[in-house]
Tab-separated table of C-alpha atoms and ligand atoms in Angstrom:
chain	number	residue	atom	x	y	z
A	10	MET	CA	-45.969	37.099	-95.259
A	11	LEU	CA	-42.259	37.472	-94.492
A	12	THR	CA	-41.661	38.175	-90.791
A	13	ALA	CA	-38.661	38.197	-88.455
A	14	THR	CA	-38.417	37.523	-84.738
A	15	ILE	CA	-36.824	40.541	-83.112
A	16	PHE	CA	-36.034	40.992	-79.425
A	17	ASP	CA	-34.991	44.620	-79.231
A	18	ILE	CA	-34.881	47.798	-81.294
A	19	GLN	CA	-32.587	50.501	-79.919
A	20	ARG	CA	-33.051	53.960	-81.381
A	21	GLY	CA	-30.327	56.564	-80.868
A	22	SER	CA	-27.480	54.062	-80.553
A	23	TYR	CA	-23.848	55.209	-80.859
A	24	VAL	CA	-22.105	51.867	-80.474
A	25	ASP	CA	-23.005	49.759	-83.503
A	26	GLY	CA	-21.407	51.600	-86.415
A	27	PRO	CA	-20.926	55.240	-87.438
A	28	GLY	CA	-23.149	58.130	-86.275
A	29	ILE	CA	-26.554	57.865	-84.648
A	30	ARG	CA	-28.146	54.533	-85.458
A	31	THR	CA	-31.169	52.363	-84.926
A	32	THR	CA	-29.985	48.873	-83.971
A	33	VAL	CA	-32.335	45.970	-84.617
A	34	PHE	CA	-31.631	42.771	-82.663
A	35	PHE	CA	-32.797	39.579	-84.403
A	36	LYS	CA	-33.605	36.615	-82.197
A	37	GLY	CA	-31.727	33.324	-82.657
A	38	CYS	CA	-28.016	32.532	-82.863
A	39	ASN	CA	-26.048	29.448	-83.905
A	40	LEU	CA	-23.214	30.168	-81.452
A	41	LYS	CA	-23.549	29.795	-77.704
A	42	CYS	CA	-20.763	32.023	-76.402
A	43	LYS	CA	-20.381	31.398	-72.685
A	44	TRP	CA	-19.880	35.127	-71.962
A	45	CYS	CA	-22.798	36.340	-74.144
A	46	HIS	CA	-24.276	39.534	-72.676
A	47	ASN	CA	-27.496	39.102	-74.672
A	48	PRO	CA	-28.465	35.509	-73.757
A	49	GLU	CA	-32.078	36.322	-74.661
A	50	GLY	CA	-30.870	36.530	-78.270
A	51	ILE	CA	-29.658	32.915	-78.425
A	52	SER	CA	-32.981	31.072	-78.718
A	53	LYS	CA	-35.017	31.774	-81.854
A	54	GLY	CA	-38.321	31.442	-79.997
A	55	ILE	CA	-40.177	34.052	-77.964
A	56	GLN	CA	-39.410	33.631	-74.235
A	57	LYS	CA	-40.670	34.779	-70.851
A	58	LEU	CA	-38.122	36.197	-68.401
A	59	PHE	CA	-38.643	36.258	-64.640
A	60	TYR	CA	-36.501	38.632	-62.552
A	61	LYS	CA	-36.679	37.045	-59.109
A	62	ASP	CA	-35.098	40.019	-57.329
A	63	LYS	CA	-37.877	42.360	-58.529
A	64	CYS	CA	-40.767	40.080	-57.545
A	65	VAL	CA	-42.735	41.291	-54.482
A	66	GLY	CA	-44.694	38.032	-54.213
A	67	CYS	CA	-48.125	39.608	-54.762
A	68	GLY	CA	-49.448	36.558	-56.645
A	69	LYS	CA	-51.224	38.615	-59.326
A	70	CYS	CA	-49.476	36.694	-62.135
A	71	ALA	CA	-50.878	33.388	-60.844
A	72	ARG	CA	-54.398	34.749	-60.415
A	73	ILE	CA	-54.551	36.328	-63.858
A	74	CYS	CA	-53.094	33.413	-65.854
A	75	PRO	CA	-55.768	31.532	-67.826
A	76	TYR	CA	-53.618	28.379	-67.647
A	77	ASN	CA	-52.594	28.410	-63.974
A	78	GLN	CA	-49.065	29.180	-65.197
A	79	LYS	CA	-48.816	25.686	-66.718
A	80	ASP	CA	-48.357	25.283	-70.490
A	81	CYS	CA	-47.637	28.997	-70.860
A	82	THR	CA	-48.776	30.350	-74.239
A	83	LEU	CA	-46.669	33.532	-73.854
A	84	CYS	CA	-49.882	35.558	-74.026
A	85	GLY	CA	-48.233	38.281	-71.898
A	86	LYS	CA	-51.193	38.929	-69.543
A	87	CYS	CA	-49.115	38.344	-66.411
A	88	VAL	CA	-46.509	40.822	-67.670
A	89	LEU	CA	-49.172	43.516	-67.932
A	90	TYR	CA	-50.468	42.854	-64.422
A	91	CYS	CA	-47.121	42.492	-62.632
A	92	PRO	CA	-46.689	45.652	-60.487
A	93	SER	CA	-42.900	45.419	-60.191
A	94	TYR	CA	-41.705	44.698	-63.744
A	95	ALA	CA	-40.493	41.247	-62.680
A	96	LEU	CA	-41.816	39.616	-65.858
A	97	GLU	CA	-40.966	40.255	-69.484
A	98	ILE	CA	-41.894	38.687	-72.809
A	99	CYS	CA	-38.811	38.736	-75.024
A	100	GLY	CA	-39.234	38.673	-78.791
A	101	ALA	CA	-41.957	39.675	-81.238
A	102	GLU	CA	-42.733	39.068	-84.898
A	103	TYR	CA	-42.336	42.037	-87.262
A	104	THR	CA	-43.262	42.395	-90.907
A	105	ILE	CA	-40.959	44.317	-93.236
A	106	SER	CA	-43.258	47.344	-93.253
A	107	GLU	CA	-43.671	47.362	-89.449
A	108	LEU	CA	-39.909	47.361	-88.979
A	109	PHE	CA	-39.217	49.902	-91.711
A	110	GLU	CA	-41.784	52.280	-90.167
A	111	ILE	CA	-39.670	52.339	-86.979
A	112	ILE	CA	-36.323	52.652	-88.806
A	113	ILE	CA	-37.438	55.563	-91.019
A	114	LYS	CA	-38.603	57.638	-88.001
A	115	ASP	CA	-35.005	58.692	-87.268
A	116	LYS	CA	-33.914	59.423	-90.833
A	117	SER	CA	-33.133	63.072	-90.014
A	118	TYR	CA	-30.781	61.949	-87.208
A	119	TYR	CA	-29.029	59.514	-89.541
A	120	GLU	CA	-28.526	62.287	-92.086
A	121	SER	CA	-27.185	64.824	-89.604
A	122	SER	CA	-24.729	62.345	-88.011
A	123	ASN	CA	-23.729	60.071	-90.926
A	124	GLY	CA	-25.559	57.316	-89.078
A	125	GLY	CA	-28.072	54.727	-90.215
A	126	VAL	CA	-29.455	51.341	-89.311
A	127	THR	CA	-27.590	48.308	-87.934
A	128	PHE	CA	-28.974	44.781	-88.019
A	129	SER	CA	-27.617	42.718	-85.157
A	130	GLY	CA	-28.676	39.905	-82.858
A	131	GLY	CA	-28.443	37.079	-81.989
A	132	GLU	CA	-27.387	36.375	-85.550
A	133	CYS	CA	-29.399	38.484	-87.987
A	134	MET	CA	-28.082	36.508	-90.987
A	135	LEU	CA	-29.965	33.391	-89.872
A	136	GLN	CA	-33.145	35.189	-91.012
A	137	ILE	CA	-31.522	35.933	-94.360
A	138	ASP	CA	-34.636	36.373	-96.550
A	139	PHE	CA	-36.097	38.977	-94.240
A	140	LEU	CA	-32.704	40.637	-93.749
A	141	THR	CA	-32.139	40.898	-97.506
A	142	GLU	CA	-35.531	42.524	-98.056
A	143	ILE	CA	-35.234	45.059	-95.233
A	144	LEU	CA	-31.704	45.991	-96.357
A	145	LYS	CA	-32.962	46.553	-99.916
A	146	ILE	CA	-35.721	48.843	-98.697
A	147	CYS	CA	-33.370	50.809	-96.428
A	148	LYS	CA	-30.875	51.304	-99.261
A	149	LYS	CA	-33.661	52.450	-101.561
A	150	ALA	CA	-34.534	55.070	-98.930
A	151	ASN	CA	-30.863	56.187	-98.823
A	152	ILE	CA	-30.292	54.914	-95.303
A	153	ASN	CA	-26.750	53.780	-94.435
A	154	THR	CA	-26.791	50.081	-93.510
A	155	ALA	CA	-24.609	47.922	-91.273
A	156	VAL	CA	-24.790	44.204	-90.530
A	157	ASP	CA	-23.352	42.895	-87.264
A	158	THR	CA	-22.541	39.205	-87.648
A	159	ALA	CA	-20.600	36.324	-86.113
A	160	GLY	CA	-20.143	35.036	-89.670
A	161	ASN	CA	-21.081	31.389	-89.084
A	162	VAL	CA	-23.361	31.099	-92.131
A	163	PRO	CA	-22.908	29.926	-95.753
A	164	TYR	CA	-20.933	32.494	-97.784
A	165	GLU	CA	-23.876	32.702	-100.234
A	166	TYR	CA	-25.736	34.603	-97.506
A	167	PHE	CA	-23.071	37.319	-97.669
A	168	GLU	CA	-23.380	37.422	-101.461
A	169	LYS	CA	-27.111	38.051	-101.114
A	170	ILE	CA	-26.731	41.115	-98.895
A	171	ILE	CA	-23.441	42.630	-100.062
A	172	PRO	CA	-25.159	44.882	-102.657
A	173	TYR	CA	-27.267	46.519	-99.929
A	174	THR	CA	-24.740	46.681	-97.065
A	175	ASP	CA	-22.371	49.605	-96.379
A	176	THR	CA	-20.563	48.163	-93.342
A	177	PHE	CA	-20.019	44.731	-91.863
A	178	LEU	CA	-19.318	44.545	-88.132
A	179	TYR	CA	-17.677	41.128	-88.019
A	180	ASP	CA	-16.982	39.321	-84.746
A	181	ILE	CA	-13.807	37.296	-84.324
A	182	LYS	CA	-13.649	35.560	-80.971
A	183	CYS	CA	-10.390	33.633	-81.268
A	184	ILE	CA	-8.260	31.816	-83.847
A	185	SER	CA	-7.627	28.429	-82.200
A	186	GLU	CA	-10.382	26.147	-83.427
A	187	ASP	CA	-10.518	23.925	-80.329
A	188	LEU	CA	-10.767	26.963	-78.022
A	189	HIS	CA	-13.547	28.416	-80.162
A	190	GLU	CA	-15.448	25.160	-80.088
A	191	LYS	CA	-15.072	24.808	-76.328
A	192	PHE	CA	-16.394	28.314	-75.531
A	193	THR	CA	-18.963	28.897	-78.299
A	194	GLY	CA	-20.092	25.363	-79.153
A	195	VAL	CA	-18.999	25.580	-82.816
A	196	SER	CA	-15.850	25.505	-84.940
A	197	ASN	CA	-14.589	28.832	-86.322
A	198	ALA	CA	-13.512	27.385	-89.704
A	199	THR	CA	-16.468	28.890	-91.618
A	200	ILE	CA	-16.177	32.198	-89.743
A	201	ILE	CA	-12.491	32.618	-90.632
A	202	SER	CA	-12.926	31.504	-94.231
A	203	ASN	CA	-15.930	33.828	-94.750
A	204	LEU	CA	-13.994	36.816	-93.396
A	205	LYS	CA	-11.062	36.087	-95.703
A	206	LYS	CA	-13.394	35.946	-98.723
A	207	LEU	CA	-15.310	39.032	-97.640
A	208	SER	CA	-12.151	41.075	-97.086
A	209	LYS	CA	-11.058	40.326	-100.655
A	210	SER	CA	-14.330	41.084	-102.425
A	211	PHE	CA	-16.329	43.596	-100.360
A	212	LYS	CA	-15.851	47.241	-101.371
A	213	GLY	CA	-17.497	48.785	-98.286
A	214	LYS	CA	-16.209	48.897	-94.710
A	215	ILE	CA	-15.394	45.865	-92.578
A	216	VAL	CA	-14.955	46.504	-88.880
A	217	VAL	CA	-13.689	43.447	-87.013
A	218	ARG	CA	-14.945	43.323	-83.434
A	219	ILE	CA	-13.058	41.196	-80.926
A	220	PRO	CA	-14.656	40.472	-77.564
A	221	LEU	CA	-11.759	40.425	-75.088
A	222	ILE	CA	-12.732	37.945	-72.432
A	223	GLY	CA	-10.510	37.210	-69.455
A	224	GLY	CA	-10.400	33.444	-68.986
A	225	PHE	CA	-11.112	32.794	-72.669
A	226	ASN	CA	-8.910	34.650	-75.166
A	227	ASP	CA	-6.544	36.742	-73.027
A	228	GLU	CA	-3.605	34.291	-73.017
A	229	ASP	CA	-0.515	35.718	-74.771
A	230	SER	CA	-0.453	32.874	-77.302
A	231	GLU	CA	-4.064	33.458	-78.394
A	232	ILE	CA	-3.664	37.230	-78.505
A	233	PHE	CA	-0.633	36.760	-80.748
A	234	LYS	CA	-2.675	34.544	-83.103
A	235	ILE	CA	-5.535	37.064	-83.273
A	236	LYS	CA	-3.209	39.984	-84.033
A	237	ASP	CA	-1.269	37.935	-86.570
A	238	PHE	CA	-4.510	37.045	-88.359
A	239	MET	CA	-5.641	40.681	-88.355
A	240	LEU	CA	-2.388	41.736	-89.990
A	241	GLN	CA	-2.975	39.243	-92.801
A	242	ILE	CA	-6.418	40.473	-93.820
A	243	ASN	CA	-7.623	43.735	-95.238
A	244	VAL	CA	-10.208	45.377	-92.965
A	245	SER	CA	-11.087	49.015	-92.241
A	246	ASN	CA	-10.861	48.888	-88.484
A	247	VAL	CA	-10.450	46.619	-85.462
A	248	GLU	CA	-12.462	47.253	-82.293
A	249	VAL	CA	-12.125	45.412	-79.007
A	250	LEU	CA	-15.096	44.810	-76.765
A	251	PRO	CA	-13.826	44.155	-73.220
A	252	TYR	CA	-15.884	41.739	-71.121
A	253	HIS	CA	-18.507	43.226	-68.801
A	254	LYS	CA	-20.998	41.626	-66.443
A	255	MET	CA	-24.069	43.634	-67.457
A	256	GLY	CA	-25.951	40.690	-68.984
A	257	LEU	CA	-25.467	38.268	-66.085
A	258	HIS	CA	-28.841	38.934	-64.405
A	259	LYS	CA	-30.612	37.824	-67.602
A	260	TYR	CA	-29.225	34.279	-67.273
A	261	GLU	CA	-31.105	33.784	-64.026
A	262	ALA	CA	-34.238	35.370	-65.496
A	263	LEU	CA	-34.088	32.864	-68.374
A	264	ASN	CA	-33.216	29.953	-66.093
A	265	MET	CA	-29.912	29.534	-67.939
A	266	GLN	CA	-26.511	28.636	-66.538
A	267	SER	CA	-24.029	31.553	-66.546
A	268	ALA	CA	-20.225	31.371	-66.491
A	269	GLU	CA	-17.784	33.706	-64.744
A	270	PHE	CA	-15.174	35.637	-66.749
A	271	TYR	CA	-13.195	38.815	-66.053
A	272	THR	CA	-12.126	41.964	-67.885
A	273	PRO	CA	-8.544	41.688	-69.196
A	274	ASN	CA	-6.085	44.349	-68.046
A	275	LYS	CA	-5.834	47.725	-69.793
A	276	GLU	CA	-2.451	46.937	-71.362
A	277	ILE	CA	-3.937	44.044	-73.311
A	278	ILE	CA	-6.944	46.107	-74.383
A	279	ASP	CA	-4.751	49.050	-75.470
A	280	SER	CA	-2.333	46.817	-77.372
A	281	PHE	CA	-5.060	46.162	-79.966
A	282	LYS	CA	-5.212	49.866	-80.864
A	283	LYS	CA	-1.902	49.467	-82.713
A	284	LEU	CA	-3.654	47.281	-85.278
A	285	ASN	CA	-5.433	50.398	-86.558
A	286	LYS	CA	-2.264	52.407	-87.281
B	330	LIG	S1	-47.684	34.649	-70.381
B	330	LIG	FE1	-49.894	34.209	-70.323
B	330	LIG	S2	-50.003	31.970	-70.307
B	330	LIG	FE2	-47.895	32.508	-69.786
B	330	LIG	S3	-47.839	32.538	-67.531
B	330	LIG	FE3	-48.259	34.638	-68.249
B	330	LIG	S4	-50.514	34.836	-68.255
B	330	LIG	FE4	-49.988	32.634	-68.172
B	331	LIG	S1	-47.169	39.618	-60.442
B	331	LIG	FE1	-44.969	40.125	-60.528
B	331	LIG	S2	-44.462	40.774	-58.441
B	331	LIG	FE2	-46.446	39.682	-58.321
B	331	LIG	S3	-45.861	37.553	-57.852
B	331	LIG	FE3	-46.033	37.729	-60.074
B	331	LIG	S4	-43.952	38.153	-60.760
B	331	LIG	FE4	-44.006	38.588	-58.586
């Protein structure tokens, strides 16, 4: 049976496309952006998080674990017994019908707000067969659909889902290939080429989302390249997502290395608004 690994489902979201939406976060990404505020979405596998600052040292997790906390099977027993919410299992398998049952619950909100469902991640397009099927079912139920992607997948994946997608939220991190590779671990050649193709053939909306990260893409020369590229392609809207530190605590909980960045100044952020006039 077709399943997807999903790490979060946010109902009542206002930030991932038009109106009130349900946003579904697929686990697994083929970029490793150093500023990622959802680091739990990078690995495809289910993971256990440990928030050291919440732990009161009661020892219940050790006593309850059938494996003495060695060779963890991610059974989740310790999470249930932890009195201070210091432990979390991140990620679960969903079938198409299990996920659709959650999405359809808010159909009246979607209708009253011109909202719908957004598939995000991680990179939702890496689980393309599941994504295609759930999009088809949502469209059949007259639910507006959006796909939030970093675009680093074969263009054929876009061709599969275009008929069932109303909006693409498409991330562009920077234009310089070497800079992209240094901060995300991959070249942006496929990402740029896919967006160019998509902007020529897709009849729905494309919203380009640019994370503005101080210490990564806030140099004048890079900002010029991003704006220049945006002026060359045909998209509905450009949104900037200024850096914030809200995901930093998750790096420690996942035993991952975090990197320090800063929020670029307001002038830089505001200058992108002109691209929408
Ligand atoms: S998730 Fe299960 S196996 Fe893993 S440490 Fe907790 S109780 Fe032990
Ligand atoms: S059960 Fe929770 S609070 Fe108690 S030691 Fe384990 S992680 Fe810490």
